[in-house]
Amino acid sequence: IGEEEKVLLTEWDAGRNRYKSISTRDKLVQYPRIVTRSEFPPFDENNCPELAYFVSTAKDFRDAVVHASASLDPLQEYPRKEVLFGSLEQHDVDKIVDTSVALVRKIEKLVYGDCRKWLQDRDIATGVFPDTVFE
């Protein structure tokens, strides 16, 4: 693999001898390309709705929870993270979890040609994963 791909995979810039932050979006787009040795990324926001949702809406909710802040967003002039955090509902969490599972399955199918049984869906009736997931 090339130097650029090493930087992406290790998050380390050897030329500058320091950590190099790689966005979640770039990991989701570039890792499958590297693993499959494709010239172009097999997934992006235009051909994978799960990826598009994950790097936009799901990531926004994640950032609001992990980096909670009541500060005004300088671009939107209101406390965006606080509003998002306060608006998070069970149906949002359900969609984030289900979309994440679907995205991992797409990547797994691309890399391995099939989906193994390690990743299971939530039970629709109860909303939880089966006990076998935790064994």
Coordinates of N, CA and C in Angstrom, one line a residue:
I1 N 0.8 -1.2 0.0 CA 0.0 0.0 0.0 C 0.9 1.2 0.0
G2 N 0.3 2.3 -0.5 CA 1.0 3.6 -0.6 C 1.1 4.3 0.8
E3 N 1.9 5.4 0.8 CA 2.0 6.2 2.0 C 0.7 6.8 2.4
E4 N 0.0 7.3 1.5 CA -1.3 8.0 1.8 C -2.3 7.0 2.5
E5 N -2.3 5.7 2.0 CA -3.1 4.7 2.6 C -2.6 4.3 4.0
K6 N -1.3 4.3 4.2 CA -0.8 4.0 5.5 C -1.2 5.1 6.5
V7 N -1.2 6.3 6.1 CA -1.6 7.4 7.0 C -3.1 7.2 7.3
L8 N -3.9 6.9 6.3 CA -5.4 6.7 6.6 C -5.6 5.5 7.6
L9 N -4.9 4.4 7.4 CA -5.1 3.2 8.2 C -4.5 3.4 9.6
T10 N -3.4 4.1 9.8 CA -2.7 4.2 11.1 C -3.0 5.5 11.8
E11 N -3.5 6.4 11.1 CA -3.7 7.8 11.6 C -2.4 8.3 12.2
W12 N -1.3 8.0 11.4 CA 0.0 8.5 11.8 C 0.7 9.1 10.6
D13 N 1.1 10.3 10.6 CA 1.9 11.0 9.6 C 3.3 10.8 9.9
A14 N 4.0 9.8 9.2 CA 5.4 9.5 9.5 C 6.3 10.7 9.1
G15 N 5.9 11.4 8.0 CA 6.7 12.5 7.6 C 6.8 13.6 8.6
R16 N 5.8 13.8 9.3 CA 5.7 14.9 10.4 C 5.9 14.3 11.8
N17 N 5.9 12.9 11.8 CA 6.1 12.2 13.1 C 5.0 12.6 14.1
R18 N 3.7 12.6 13.7 CA 2.7 12.9 14.6 C 1.3 12.3 14.2
Y19 N 0.4 12.3 15.1 CA -0.9 11.8 14.9 C -1.6 12.6 13.8
K20 N -2.4 11.9 13.0 CA -3.2 12.5 11.9 C -4.6 12.1 12.1
S21 N -5.5 13.0 12.5 CA -6.9 12.7 12.6 C -7.6 12.4 11.3
I22 N -8.3 11.3 11.3 CA -9.0 10.9 10.1 C -10.5 10.9 10.4
S23 N -11.3 11.5 9.7 CA -12.7 11.7 10.0 C -13.4 10.3 9.8
T24 N -14.5 10.2 10.6 CA -15.3 8.9 10.5 C -15.8 8.7 9.0
R25 N -16.2 9.8 8.4 CA -16.6 9.7 7.0 C -15.5 9.2 6.1
D26 N -14.3 9.7 6.2 CA -13.1 9.2 5.4 C -12.8 7.8 5.7
K27 N -12.9 7.3 7.0 CA -12.7 5.9 7.3 C -13.7 5.1 6.6
L28 N -15.0 5.4 6.7 CA -16.1 4.6 6.1 C -16.0 4.6 4.6
V29 N -15.5 5.6 4.0 CA -15.4 5.7 2.5 C -14.1 5.0 2.0
Q30 N -13.0 5.3 2.7 CA -11.7 4.9 2.2 C -11.2 3.5 2.7
Y31 N -11.6 3.1 3.9 CA -11.2 1.7 4.3 C -11.7 0.6 3.4
P32 N -13.0 0.6 3.0 CA -13.4 -0.4 2.1 C -12.6 -0.4 0.7
R33 N -12.3 0.8 0.3 CA -11.5 1.0 -1.0 C -10.2 0.4 -0.8
I34 N -9.5 0.6 0.3 CA -8.2 0.1 0.5 C -8.2 -1.4 0.7
V35 N -9.2 -2.0 1.4 CA -9.2 -3.4 1.7 C -9.5 -4.2 0.4
T36 N -10.4 -3.6 -0.5 CA -10.8 -4.3 -1.7 C -9.8 -3.9 -2.9
R37 N -8.9 -3.0 -2.6 CA -7.9 -2.6 -3.6 C -8.6 -2.0 -4.8
S38 N -9.7 -1.2 -4.5 CA -10.4 -0.6 -5.6 C -9.8 0.8 -5.9
E39 N -9.9 1.2 -7.2 CA -9.4 2.5 -7.6 C -10.2 3.6 -6.9
F40 N -11.5 3.4 -6.8 CA -12.4 4.4 -6.3 C -13.2 3.8 -5.1
P41 N -13.6 4.6 -4.2 CA -14.4 4.1 -3.1 C -15.7 3.4 -3.5
P42 N -16.0 2.2 -3.0 CA -17.2 1.5 -3.4 C -18.5 2.2 -2.9
F43 N -18.3 2.9 -1.7 CA -19.5 3.5 -1.1 C -19.2 5.0 -0.9
D44 N -20.2 5.8 -1.1 CA -20.2 7.2 -0.7 C -21.6 7.6 -0.4
E45 N -21.8 8.9 -0.1 CA -23.1 9.4 0.2 C -24.1 9.3 -0.9
N46 N -23.6 9.2 -2.1 CA -24.5 9.2 -3.3 C -25.0 7.8 -3.6
N47 N -24.3 6.8 -3.3 CA -24.8 5.4 -3.6 C -25.1 4.5 -2.4
C48 N -25.0 5.1 -1.2 CA -25.2 4.3 0.0 C -26.0 5.2 1.0
P49 N -27.3 5.0 1.0 CA -28.1 5.9 1.9 C -27.7 5.7 3.4
E50 N -27.3 4.5 3.8 CA -26.9 4.2 5.2 C -25.7 5.1 5.5
L51 N -24.7 5.1 4.6 CA -23.5 5.9 4.9 C -23.9 7.4 5.0
A52 N -24.7 7.8 4.1 CA -25.2 9.2 4.0 C -25.8 9.6 5.4
Y53 N -26.7 8.8 5.9 CA -27.4 9.0 7.1 C -26.4 9.0 8.3
F54 N -25.5 8.0 8.3 CA -24.6 7.8 9.4 C -23.7 9.1 9.5
V55 N -23.1 9.6 8.4 CA -22.2 10.7 8.5 C -22.8 12.0 8.6
S56 N -24.1 12.1 8.5 CA -24.8 13.3 8.7 C -25.6 13.3 10.0
T57 N -26.8 12.8 10.0 CA -27.7 12.8 11.1 C -27.2 12.0 12.3
A58 N -26.8 10.8 12.1 CA -26.3 10.0 13.2 C -25.1 10.6 13.9
K59 N -24.2 11.1 13.1 CA -23.0 11.7 13.6 C -23.3 13.0 14.4
D60 N -24.3 13.8 13.9 CA -24.7 15.0 14.6 C -25.2 14.6 16.0
F61 N -26.1 13.6 16.0 CA -26.6 13.2 17.3 C -25.5 12.7 18.2
R62 N -24.6 11.9 17.7 CA -23.4 11.4 18.4 C -22.6 12.5 19.0
D63 N -22.3 13.5 18.2 CA -21.5 14.6 18.6 C -22.2 15.4 19.7
A64 N -23.6 15.5 19.6 CA -24.3 16.3 20.6 C -24.3 15.6 21.9
V65 N -24.3 14.2 21.9 CA -24.3 13.5 23.2 C -22.9 13.4 23.7
V66 N -21.9 13.1 22.9 CA -20.5 13.0 23.4 C -19.9 14.3 23.7
H67 N -20.2 15.3 23.0 CA -19.6 16.7 23.2 C -20.7 17.7 23.5
A68 N -21.5 17.3 24.5 CA -22.6 18.2 24.8 C -22.2 19.6 25.1
S69 N -22.9 20.6 24.6 CA -22.5 22.0 24.9 C -23.8 22.9 24.7
A70 N -23.9 23.8 25.6 CA -24.9 24.8 25.5 C -24.5 26.1 24.8
S71 N -23.3 26.0 24.3 CA -22.7 27.2 23.6 C -23.4 27.4 22.2
L72 N -23.5 28.7 21.8 CA -24.1 29.0 20.5 C -23.2 28.4 19.4
D73 N -23.8 27.8 18.4 CA -23.1 27.4 17.2 C -22.8 28.7 16.5
P74 N -21.6 29.0 16.2 CA -21.3 30.3 15.5 C -21.9 30.5 14.1
L75 N -22.1 29.4 13.5 CA -22.7 29.5 12.1 C -24.2 29.5 12.1
Q76 N -24.8 28.9 13.1 CA -26.3 28.8 13.1 C -26.9 29.7 14.2
E77 N -26.1 30.3 15.1 CA -26.5 31.3 16.1 C -27.5 30.8 17.1
Y78 N -27.4 29.5 17.4 CA -28.3 28.9 18.5 C -27.5 27.7 19.0
P79 N -27.8 27.3 20.2 CA -27.1 26.1 20.8 C -27.4 24.8 20.2
R80 N -26.9 24.6 19.0 CA -27.3 23.4 18.2 C -27.1 22.1 18.9
K81 N -26.0 21.9 19.5 CA -25.8 20.6 20.2 C -26.8 20.4 21.3
E82 N -27.0 21.4 22.1 CA -28.0 21.3 23.2 C -29.4 21.0 22.6
V83 N -29.8 21.6 21.5 CA -31.1 21.4 20.9 C -31.2 19.9 20.4
L84 N -30.1 19.5 19.7 CA -30.1 18.1 19.2 C -30.2 17.1 20.3
F85 N -29.4 17.3 21.4 CA -29.4 16.4 22.5 C -30.8 16.4 23.1
G86 N -31.4 17.5 23.3 CA -32.7 17.5 23.9 C -33.8 17.0 23.0
S87 N -33.6 16.9 21.7 CA -34.6 16.4 20.8 C -34.5 14.9 20.5
L88 N -33.4 14.3 21.0 CA -33.1 12.9 20.7 C -34.2 12.0 21.3
E89 N -34.9 11.2 20.5 CA -36.0 10.4 20.9 C -35.7 8.9 20.6
Q90 N -36.5 8.0 21.1 CA -36.2 6.6 20.9 C -36.2 6.2 19.4
H91 N -37.1 6.8 18.6 CA -37.1 6.4 17.2 C -35.8 6.8 16.5
D92 N -35.2 7.9 17.0 CA -33.9 8.4 16.4 C -32.8 7.3 16.8
V93 N -32.8 6.9 18.0 CA -31.8 5.9 18.5 C -32.0 4.6 17.7
D94 N -33.3 4.2 17.5 CA -33.6 3.0 16.8 C -33.0 3.1 15.3
K95 N -33.3 4.2 14.7 CA -32.8 4.4 13.3 C -31.3 4.4 13.2
I96 N -30.6 5.1 14.2 CA -29.2 5.1 14.2 C -28.6 3.7 14.4
V97 N -29.1 2.9 15.3 CA -28.6 1.6 15.5 C -28.9 0.7 14.3
D98 N -30.1 0.7 13.8 CA -30.4 -0.1 12.6 C -29.6 0.3 11.4
T99 N -29.4 1.6 11.2 CA -28.6 2.1 10.1 C -27.2 1.6 10.2
S100 N -26.7 1.7 11.4 CA -25.3 1.3 11.7 C -25.1 -0.2 11.4
V101 N -26.0 -1.0 11.8 CA -26.0 -2.4 11.5 C -26.0 -2.7 10.0
A102 N -26.9 -2.0 9.3 CA -27.0 -2.2 7.9 C -25.7 -1.7 7.2
L103 N -25.1 -0.7 7.6 CA -23.9 -0.2 7.0 C -22.7 -1.2 7.2
V104 N -22.6 -1.7 8.4 CA -21.6 -2.7 8.7 C -21.8 -3.9 7.8
R105 N -23.0 -4.3 7.7 CA -23.3 -5.5 6.8 C -22.9 -5.2 5.4
K106 N -23.2 -4.0 4.9 CA -22.8 -3.7 3.5 C -21.3 -3.8 3.3
I107 N -20.6 -3.3 4.3 CA -19.1 -3.3 4.2 C -18.7 -4.7 4.3
E108 N -19.2 -5.5 5.2 CA -18.8 -6.9 5.3 C -19.1 -7.7 4.1
K109 N -20.2 -7.5 3.5 CA -20.6 -8.2 2.2 C -19.6 -7.8 1.1
L110 N -19.2 -6.6 1.0 CA -18.3 -6.1 0.0 C -16.9 -6.8 0.2
V111 N -16.5 -6.9 1.5 CA -15.2 -7.4 1.8 C -15.1 -8.9 1.7
Y112 N -16.1 -9.6 2.3 CA -16.1 -11.0 2.4 C -17.0 -11.7 1.4
G113 N -17.9 -11.0 0.7 CA -18.8 -11.6 -0.2 C -20.1 -12.1 0.4
D114 N -20.2 -12.1 1.7 CA -21.4 -12.6 2.3 C -21.5 -11.9 3.7
C115 N -22.6 -12.1 4.4 CA -22.7 -11.5 5.7 C -22.7 -12.7 6.7
R116 N -21.7 -12.6 7.6 CA -21.7 -13.6 8.6 C -22.7 -13.4 9.7
K117 N -22.9 -14.3 10.6 CA -24.0 -14.2 11.5 C -23.6 -13.5 12.8
W118 N -22.5 -12.9 12.9 CA -22.0 -12.3 14.2 C -22.8 -11.0 14.5
L119 N -23.4 -10.4 13.4 CA -24.1 -9.2 13.6 C -25.6 -9.4 13.4
Q120 N -26.4 -9.3 14.4 CA -27.8 -9.6 14.4 C -28.6 -8.3 14.5
D121 N -29.9 -8.5 13.9 CA -30.8 -7.4 14.0 C -31.5 -7.3 15.4
R122 N -32.0 -6.2 15.7 CA -32.8 -6.0 16.9 C -34.1 -6.7 16.7
D123 N -34.7 -7.2 17.8 CA -36.1 -7.8 17.7 C -37.0 -6.6 17.5
I124 N -37.8 -6.6 16.4 CA -38.7 -5.5 16.1 C -39.8 -5.3 17.2
A125 N -40.3 -6.4 17.8 CA -41.3 -6.3 18.8 C -40.8 -5.7 20.1
T126 N -39.6 -6.1 20.5 CA -39.1 -5.6 21.8 C -38.1 -4.4 21.7
G127 N -37.5 -4.3 20.5 CA -36.5 -3.3 20.3 C -35.2 -3.6 20.8
V128 N -35.0 -4.8 21.3 CA -33.6 -5.1 21.8 C -33.0 -6.2 21.0
F129 N -31.7 -6.4 21.2 CA -31.0 -7.5 20.5 C -31.2 -8.8 21.2
P130 N -31.2 -9.9 20.5 CA -31.5 -11.2 21.2 C -30.3 -11.5 22.2
D131 N -30.6 -12.3 23.1 CA -29.6 -12.7 24.2 C -28.3 -13.3 23.5
T132 N -28.5 -14.0 22.4 CA -27.4 -14.7 21.8 C -26.3 -13.7 21.3
V133 N -26.6 -12.5 21.1 CA -25.7 -11.5 20.7 C -24.6 -11.3 21.8
F134 N -25.0 -11.5 23.1 CA -24.1 -11.2 24.2 C -23.4 -12.4 24.7
E135 N -23.5 -13.6 24.0 CA -22.8 -14.8 24.5 C -21.4 -14.8 24.0

